[in-house]
Amino acid sequence: MKDRFLVTGGARLEGSVKVSGAKNSVLKLMAAALLAEGTTTLTNCPEILDVPLMAEVLRGLGCEVSVDHETVRITTPATVSSDADFDAVRQFRASVCVLGPLTSRTGRAVVALPGGDAIGSRPLDMHQSGLEKLGATTYIRHGAVVAEATKLVGAEIELDFPSVGATENILTAAVLAEGRTVLENAAREPEIVDLCVMLRQMGAQLTGEGSPTIVIDGVDKLYPTQHEVIGDRIVAGTWAYAAAMTRGDITVSGIAPRHLHLPLEMLKFAGAQISSYENGFRVNMPHRPKAVDYQTLPFPGFPTDLQPMAIGISAIAEGTSVITENIFEARFRFVDEMMRLGADATVDGHHVVLRGVEQLSSTPVWSSDIRAGAGLVLAGLCADGETEVHDVYHIDRGYPNFVENLQQLGAKIERVSGPADPAPR
Ligand code: UD1
């Protein structure tokens, strides 16, 4: 039976919340543990479903993995399997991050491809061409991506677009290649920096992470390590927008505020008072937010994963906002649900124009992905009456203790199981 959330609008969210480790970091760090024989320990891991799923993927490749609350221990054997073509891999897209480590460690990787994605097409051409520049042959066969290499040799690689996943797979292949790799137009996301910090602790030689050029000098062997996962900037950003949308006052800890520089700046433009600390920030919104335009871009631009929150705040802001989605084309499906909640929105290609309304109007809505689901909950907090948010298993994949955290902040929300109306067709 699928769970749903019942959200009663009207409460002003107030108080403190701590974020745990970043989903988009921990999964890649777990995959990087494949690069070294022995036990790698990761701390500050988020307690979300994707972590045990990734553990299952690594077990399928021959590792022993224990998940104990926020600590994950991965023991990688001397020989790992090359074959990641099994159900656990197909279940979630992020498992494609084993492609780089398997190619460099075993000279061959077979990684099952997941099915369609709700946020738009997600090709692997840049992952493949990067590995090919390093000397691998890659192709798609029977629903899996295959990479084969007798030897990986460093190369100059320029990405067409700073793809997070391609940057990660190229990095984790190049660290064990022979010679120097220069990766240009690399992704600059904090999660890339986190991966590079851990790879360096494992003995990798690389510089330039956080800039568009990363230089990697391949080494013969890497060693297991212990590493603390960085805080989840998208979860932290969700709390920041929750404060602003409910005219509340929330202090968020466990996050470096520089990782959220632009989303917090945008909240200042909307009228929020922001204070930054070493390991967190506070957002206080004394009045109705003002309309601001947003466009999603690779880091340090506005993150596509916070786009539903940008739409949510614009839906209730004073004035008109234009939101432009530049990363994932299908993310505007979320707008249809927002319109059912009373948002005054017009979609034109990858732009949406929102004329803010005073209050949204409750109705049952359906989550299509992790961030859209969280965005609908925030919208429900700004609606009259009770909003039912369905398909919340998406939200559970990215937000540990979401309902509990919201309740602590004063929101009226509960999780219920049991029969519900079918989704409108
Ligand atoms: C990661 C994040 C996701 C976030 C996204 C952008 C994880 C598990 N997911 O996804 O939450 O929204 O970064 O910040 O970390 N592309 C190609 N060819 C490729 C690779 C990508 O055309 O070979 C395109 C994609 O279709 C998309 C854009 O590049 O339009 C960005 O994708 P990418 O940065 O690779 O995102 P992910 O790593 O999949």
XYZ file of C-alpha atoms and ligand atoms in Angstrom:
464
model
C 0.000 0.000 0.000
C 1.461 3.367 -0.998
C 1.715 5.985 1.763
C 0.474 9.536 1.375
C 0.853 12.713 3.389
C -2.012 14.824 4.712
C -0.810 18.411 4.884
C -2.870 21.129 6.553
C -1.916 24.592 5.406
C -1.586 27.762 7.421
C 1.187 27.117 9.944
C 4.220 29.396 10.134
C 7.292 27.105 10.332
C 9.665 28.007 13.127
C 12.620 26.357 14.857
C 15.800 24.458 14.025
C 16.548 21.525 11.798
C 19.763 19.637 11.051
C 20.426 18.154 7.640
C 22.291 14.902 7.172
C 24.715 13.868 4.449
C 24.040 14.561 0.780
C 22.230 11.860 -1.193
C 24.019 12.932 -4.355
C 27.381 12.563 -2.626
C 27.031 9.396 -0.574
C 26.060 7.175 -3.515
C 29.134 8.209 -5.521
C 31.416 7.838 -2.484
C 30.053 4.334 -1.903
C 30.830 3.482 -5.554
C 34.332 4.954 -5.184
C 35.003 2.414 -2.416
C 35.210 -0.162 -5.256
C 38.544 1.420 -6.220
C 40.465 0.090 -3.201
C 40.740 -3.326 -1.603
C 39.839 -3.187 2.112
C 37.312 -1.425 4.319
C 36.169 2.120 3.569
C 34.000 3.847 6.178
C 31.592 6.659 5.394
C 30.002 8.726 8.158
C 27.156 11.280 8.119
C 25.287 9.147 5.566
C 21.598 10.015 5.140
C 19.085 7.380 6.266
C 17.242 7.151 2.961
C 16.294 4.186 0.798
C 18.923 4.860 -1.876
C 21.727 4.006 0.580
C 20.598 0.381 1.230
C 19.854 0.120 -2.507
C 23.422 1.147 -3.342
C 24.657 -1.278 -0.662
C 22.773 -4.015 -2.536
C 24.481 -2.989 -5.788
C 27.926 -3.185 -4.154
C 27.119 -6.568 -2.575
C 26.171 -7.816 -6.039
C 29.682 -6.827 -7.152
C 31.312 -8.819 -4.336
C 31.647 -6.241 -1.519
C 30.522 -6.717 2.069
C 28.469 -3.716 3.160
C 27.025 -2.789 6.541
C 24.642 0.121 7.001
C 24.372 1.188 10.646
C 22.309 4.401 10.921
C 24.604 7.127 9.557
C 27.674 4.901 9.126
C 28.279 2.741 6.072
C 31.208 0.285 5.937
C 32.195 -1.237 2.615
C 34.732 -4.036 2.424
C 35.948 -4.422 -1.140
C 37.624 -7.725 -2.059
C 40.831 -8.099 -4.116
C 38.712 -9.049 -7.126
C 35.359 -7.407 -7.783
C 32.809 -8.512 -10.353
C 32.500 -6.460 -13.556
C 28.899 -7.338 -14.013
C 26.386 -4.846 -12.610
C 23.512 -6.104 -14.727
C 21.020 -7.094 -12.062
C 17.749 -5.796 -10.644
C 19.133 -3.620 -7.841
C 21.089 -1.611 -10.442
C 18.088 -1.182 -12.707
C 16.025 0.121 -9.767
C 17.746 3.459 -9.486
C 19.623 5.682 -11.879
C 22.451 6.759 -9.589
C 23.927 3.241 -9.748
C 25.432 4.223 -13.112
C 28.227 5.751 -10.986
C 29.805 2.273 -10.662
C 30.741 2.500 -14.380
C 33.964 4.488 -13.836
C 35.259 2.537 -10.814
C 34.527 -0.857 -12.428
C 36.212 0.068 -15.711
C 39.389 1.242 -14.008
C 39.473 -1.535 -11.424
C 38.566 -4.538 -13.613
C 38.988 -3.381 -17.228
C 35.366 -4.202 -17.938
C 32.012 -2.910 -16.723
C 28.513 -4.038 -17.583
C 25.997 -1.709 -15.928
C 22.244 -2.159 -16.391
C 20.421 0.956 -17.538
C 17.310 2.039 -15.669
C 14.018 2.691 -17.432
C 12.487 6.087 -18.245
C 12.962 8.981 -15.889
C 10.258 11.364 -14.739
C 12.471 14.446 -15.011
C 13.478 13.953 -18.657
C 15.880 12.102 -20.903
C 19.203 11.245 -19.286
C 21.628 9.990 -21.934
C 25.122 8.658 -21.151
C 26.936 9.881 -24.264
C 29.381 12.059 -22.287
C 30.117 9.244 -19.826
C 30.855 6.930 -22.752
C 32.924 9.358 -24.831
C 34.991 10.280 -21.744
C 35.817 6.626 -21.069
C 36.582 6.123 -24.763
C 39.083 9.005 -24.672
C 40.785 7.108 -21.835
C 41.101 4.068 -24.126
C 37.935 2.075 -23.381
C 35.493 0.731 -25.935
C 31.882 1.346 -24.919
C 28.540 0.245 -26.291
C 24.962 -0.480 -25.209
C 23.958 -4.138 -25.294
C 20.809 -5.856 -23.991
C 19.818 -2.826 -21.924
C 23.225 -2.388 -20.286
C 26.119 -0.014 -20.915
C 29.359 -1.942 -21.456
C 32.894 -0.516 -21.166
C 36.000 -2.576 -21.956
C 39.648 -1.588 -21.716
C 42.893 -3.551 -21.644
C 44.523 -0.421 -20.248
C 43.292 3.099 -19.452
C 45.634 5.923 -20.471
C 45.243 9.562 -19.394
C 43.888 11.975 -22.003
C 42.614 15.496 -22.571
C 38.820 15.449 -22.283
C 36.495 18.396 -22.758
C 32.858 17.882 -21.805
C 30.164 19.460 -24.010
C 28.262 20.317 -20.817
C 29.426 20.138 -17.165
C 27.562 16.903 -16.431
C 27.773 15.792 -12.804
C 27.545 12.064 -13.578
C 30.001 12.148 -16.499
C 32.526 14.130 -14.425
C 32.262 11.503 -11.660
C 32.673 8.500 -13.951
C 35.633 10.060 -15.759
C 37.294 10.979 -12.452
C 36.890 7.516 -10.976
C 38.285 5.940 -14.147
C 41.186 8.392 -14.574
C 42.531 8.029 -11.015
C 43.873 4.539 -11.874
C 44.769 5.289 -15.549
C 48.364 5.554 -16.750
C 49.527 9.178 -16.986
C 47.772 12.535 -16.860
C 44.130 13.324 -17.602
C 43.017 16.923 -18.025
C 39.238 17.218 -17.702
C 37.888 20.506 -19.058
C 34.384 21.931 -18.480
C 34.078 19.618 -15.480
C 31.070 19.925 -13.154
C 31.827 22.117 -10.119
C 29.121 20.877 -7.735
C 30.087 20.506 -4.038
C 29.421 16.761 -4.393
C 32.210 16.576 -7.032
C 34.554 18.323 -4.597
C 33.528 15.848 -1.874
C 34.353 12.915 -4.168
C 37.735 14.438 -5.052
C 38.583 14.978 -1.378
C 37.842 11.317 -0.657
C 39.776 10.103 -3.740
C 42.785 12.125 -2.606
C 42.550 10.555 0.863
C 42.606 7.192 -0.936
C 45.922 8.127 -2.585
C 44.709 9.678 -5.842
C 46.664 12.592 -7.277
C 44.391 15.308 -8.534
C 43.934 19.064 -8.400
C 41.434 21.666 -9.520
C 38.165 20.269 -8.131
C 35.536 22.985 -7.789
C 36.950 24.670 -10.922
C 36.160 23.797 -14.578
C 39.557 22.077 -15.021
C 40.515 18.998 -13.038
C 43.969 17.479 -13.552
C 44.401 13.834 -12.551
C 47.716 11.976 -12.476
C 46.934 8.271 -12.463
C 48.384 6.056 -9.718
C 48.818 2.236 -9.610
C 46.823 1.613 -6.460
C 44.340 3.292 -4.110
C 43.745 2.577 -0.419
C 40.596 2.424 1.700
C 39.763 5.446 3.825
C 37.340 7.012 6.297
C 35.330 9.999 5.122
C 32.484 12.222 6.354
C 29.839 12.975 3.715
C 29.087 16.690 3.158
C 25.659 18.028 4.182
C 22.767 17.880 1.725
C 22.438 21.331 0.149
C 19.166 20.412 -1.574
C 17.499 19.319 1.664
C 18.908 22.458 3.355
C 17.575 24.563 0.471
C 14.169 22.940 0.858
C 14.061 24.083 4.499
C 15.162 27.581 3.474
C 12.279 27.818 0.978
C 9.867 26.284 3.485
C 10.715 29.127 5.892
C 10.217 31.767 3.221
C 6.989 30.289 1.849
C 5.322 29.992 5.262
C 6.606 33.422 6.408
C 8.502 31.490 9.030
C 11.881 31.484 10.748
C 14.083 28.380 10.402
C 17.699 27.792 11.421
C 19.354 25.029 9.404
C 22.584 23.326 10.541
C 24.863 20.672 9.033
C 25.484 22.577 5.801
C 28.141 24.958 4.478
C 26.124 28.061 3.460
C 28.454 28.683 0.478
C 26.982 25.531 -1.080
C 23.643 27.383 -1.214
C 24.931 30.852 -1.985
C 22.632 31.657 -4.914
C 19.387 30.108 -3.544
C 19.881 32.134 -0.336
C 20.640 35.305 -2.339
C 17.407 34.776 -4.260
C 15.526 34.553 -0.966
C 17.081 37.881 0.057
C 15.726 39.412 -3.167
C 12.331 37.975 -2.215
C 12.543 39.851 1.084
C 13.905 37.271 3.541
C 16.435 38.070 6.236
C 19.334 35.623 5.999
C 22.121 35.042 8.536
C 24.968 32.677 7.648
C 27.053 30.710 10.144
C 30.039 28.418 9.758
C 27.887 25.309 9.621
C 24.430 26.605 8.775
C 22.134 29.563 8.207
C 18.864 31.144 9.332
C 16.023 32.291 7.096
C 13.416 34.635 8.527
C 10.614 35.882 6.269
C 8.549 38.614 7.933
C 6.036 39.175 5.083
C 4.678 37.790 1.821
C 7.599 36.959 -0.526
C 8.200 39.232 -3.514
C 8.349 37.740 -7.028
C 11.842 36.908 -8.337
C 12.931 35.351 -11.666
C 14.896 32.097 -11.596
C 16.894 30.073 -14.082
C 18.432 26.709 -13.295
C 22.088 26.240 -14.212
C 25.003 23.992 -13.220
C 26.692 24.967 -9.908
C 27.248 27.732 -8.848
C 23.959 28.527 -10.650
C 20.531 27.862 -9.198
C 20.147 24.060 -8.778
C 17.543 22.276 -10.900
C 16.780 20.177 -7.821
C 15.423 23.304 -6.090
C 13.357 24.364 -9.108
C 10.077 23.049 -7.592
C 10.755 25.235 -4.558
C 11.356 28.245 -6.840
C 8.019 27.525 -8.501
C 6.368 27.036 -5.111
C 7.498 30.388 -3.717
C 6.670 32.168 -7.003
C 3.161 30.691 -6.947
C 2.373 32.621 -3.757
C 4.658 35.640 -4.242
C 3.574 39.230 -4.772
C 4.053 39.862 -8.489
C 4.995 37.817 -11.554
C 8.024 35.511 -11.900
C 9.567 33.740 -14.883
C 11.268 30.427 -14.149
C 13.526 28.864 -16.765
C 14.591 25.216 -16.600
C 17.866 24.617 -18.436
C 18.889 21.163 -17.185
C 16.011 18.656 -17.271
C 13.275 19.329 -19.819
C 10.456 17.296 -18.270
C 10.630 18.862 -14.814
C 7.674 21.146 -15.612
C 5.263 18.215 -15.208
C 5.254 19.433 -11.628
C 3.581 22.667 -12.790
C 0.406 20.749 -13.723
C 0.050 19.646 -10.094
C 0.734 23.191 -8.894
C -2.012 24.488 -11.183
C -4.408 22.004 -9.636
C -3.462 23.622 -6.312
C -4.518 26.970 -7.729
C -1.199 28.310 -9.040
C -1.675 30.798 -11.890
C 0.950 29.439 -14.299
C 1.612 29.459 -18.047
C 4.225 27.098 -19.467
C 6.032 28.007 -22.672
C 8.776 25.520 -23.598
C 11.329 25.581 -20.808
C 9.904 28.754 -19.257
C 7.010 29.075 -16.850
C 5.378 32.383 -15.984
C 3.785 32.494 -12.534
C 1.473 35.244 -11.351
C 1.490 34.922 -7.577
C -1.774 34.276 -5.749
C -2.479 35.106 -2.073
C -3.207 31.498 -1.159
C -3.229 28.087 -2.837
C -6.274 25.853 -2.672
C -6.018 22.274 -1.354
C -6.650 19.211 -3.519
C -5.094 15.725 -3.863
C -1.786 15.902 -5.796
C 0.723 13.311 -7.039
C 4.536 13.405 -6.654
C 6.455 12.571 -9.836
C 9.996 12.677 -8.419
C 11.808 13.379 -5.152
C 12.012 17.160 -5.455
C 8.590 17.646 -7.030
C 7.135 15.678 -4.116
C 8.841 17.917 -1.544
C 7.703 20.970 -3.535
C 4.089 19.799 -3.353
C 4.309 19.411 0.420
C 5.605 22.981 0.743
C 2.781 24.158 -1.525
C 0.295 22.264 0.677
C 1.601 24.239 3.667
C 0.495 27.403 1.843
C -2.950 26.119 0.823
C -6.292 26.445 2.600
C -7.581 23.175 4.066
C -6.006 19.727 3.740
C -3.824 18.715 0.771
C -3.249 14.995 0.143
C 0.177 14.381 -1.369
C 0.362 10.950 -3.018
C 3.264 8.744 -4.139
C 5.424 9.972 -1.269
C 7.858 7.068 -1.749
C 9.630 9.532 -4.049
C 10.080 11.981 -1.143
C 11.318 9.175 1.148
C 14.186 8.562 -1.298
C 15.670 11.995 -0.679
C 14.456 13.406 2.639
C 15.236 11.485 5.851
C 12.589 12.035 8.562
C 10.739 14.588 6.434
C 7.418 14.370 8.274
C 9.063 14.372 11.728
C 11.202 17.395 10.839
C 8.184 19.281 9.517
C 6.170 18.463 12.639
C 9.008 19.747 14.856
C 8.911 22.992 12.895
C 5.191 23.329 13.623
C 3.681 21.985 10.398
C 0.477 19.985 10.474
C 1.356 16.904 8.468
C 0.829 13.176 8.897
C 1.696 10.038 6.981
C -1.185 7.685 6.261
C -1.405 4.309 4.554
C -4.531 2.826 3.109
C -6.786 3.102 0.092
C -6.980 6.466 -1.615
C -8.648 7.882 -4.696
C -6.935 6.928 -7.976
C -4.808 9.569 -9.724
C -6.772 11.654 -12.237
C -6.173 10.572 -15.873
C 22.884 14.784 -10.931
C 22.008 14.653 -9.717
C 20.644 15.299 -9.938
C 20.830 16.742 -10.379
C 21.765 16.803 -11.591
C 22.091 18.223 -12.039
C 22.713 12.567 -8.732
C 22.344 11.178 -8.353
N 21.798 13.257 -9.404
O 22.250 14.042 -11.996
O 19.932 15.274 -8.707
O 19.566 17.260 -10.749
O 23.011 16.154 -11.273
O 22.633 18.942 -10.996
O 23.760 13.060 -8.385
N 23.531 14.780 -20.147
C 23.742 14.393 -21.448
N 24.635 13.384 -21.681
C 25.351 12.767 -20.690
C 25.110 13.177 -19.356
C 24.191 14.201 -19.116
O 23.145 14.916 -22.382
O 26.157 11.869 -20.968
C 22.558 15.878 -19.872
C 21.351 15.420 -19.054
O 20.351 14.891 -19.897
C 20.916 16.722 -18.408
C 22.250 17.451 -18.165
O 23.193 16.833 -19.040
O 20.151 17.477 -19.307
C 22.740 17.383 -16.742
O 22.873 16.050 -16.337
P 23.934 15.596 -15.226
O 24.663 16.798 -14.687
O 24.737 14.501 -15.791
O 22.977 15.060 -14.093
P 23.058 13.689 -13.311
O 24.476 13.377 -12.970
O 22.269 12.665 -14.047
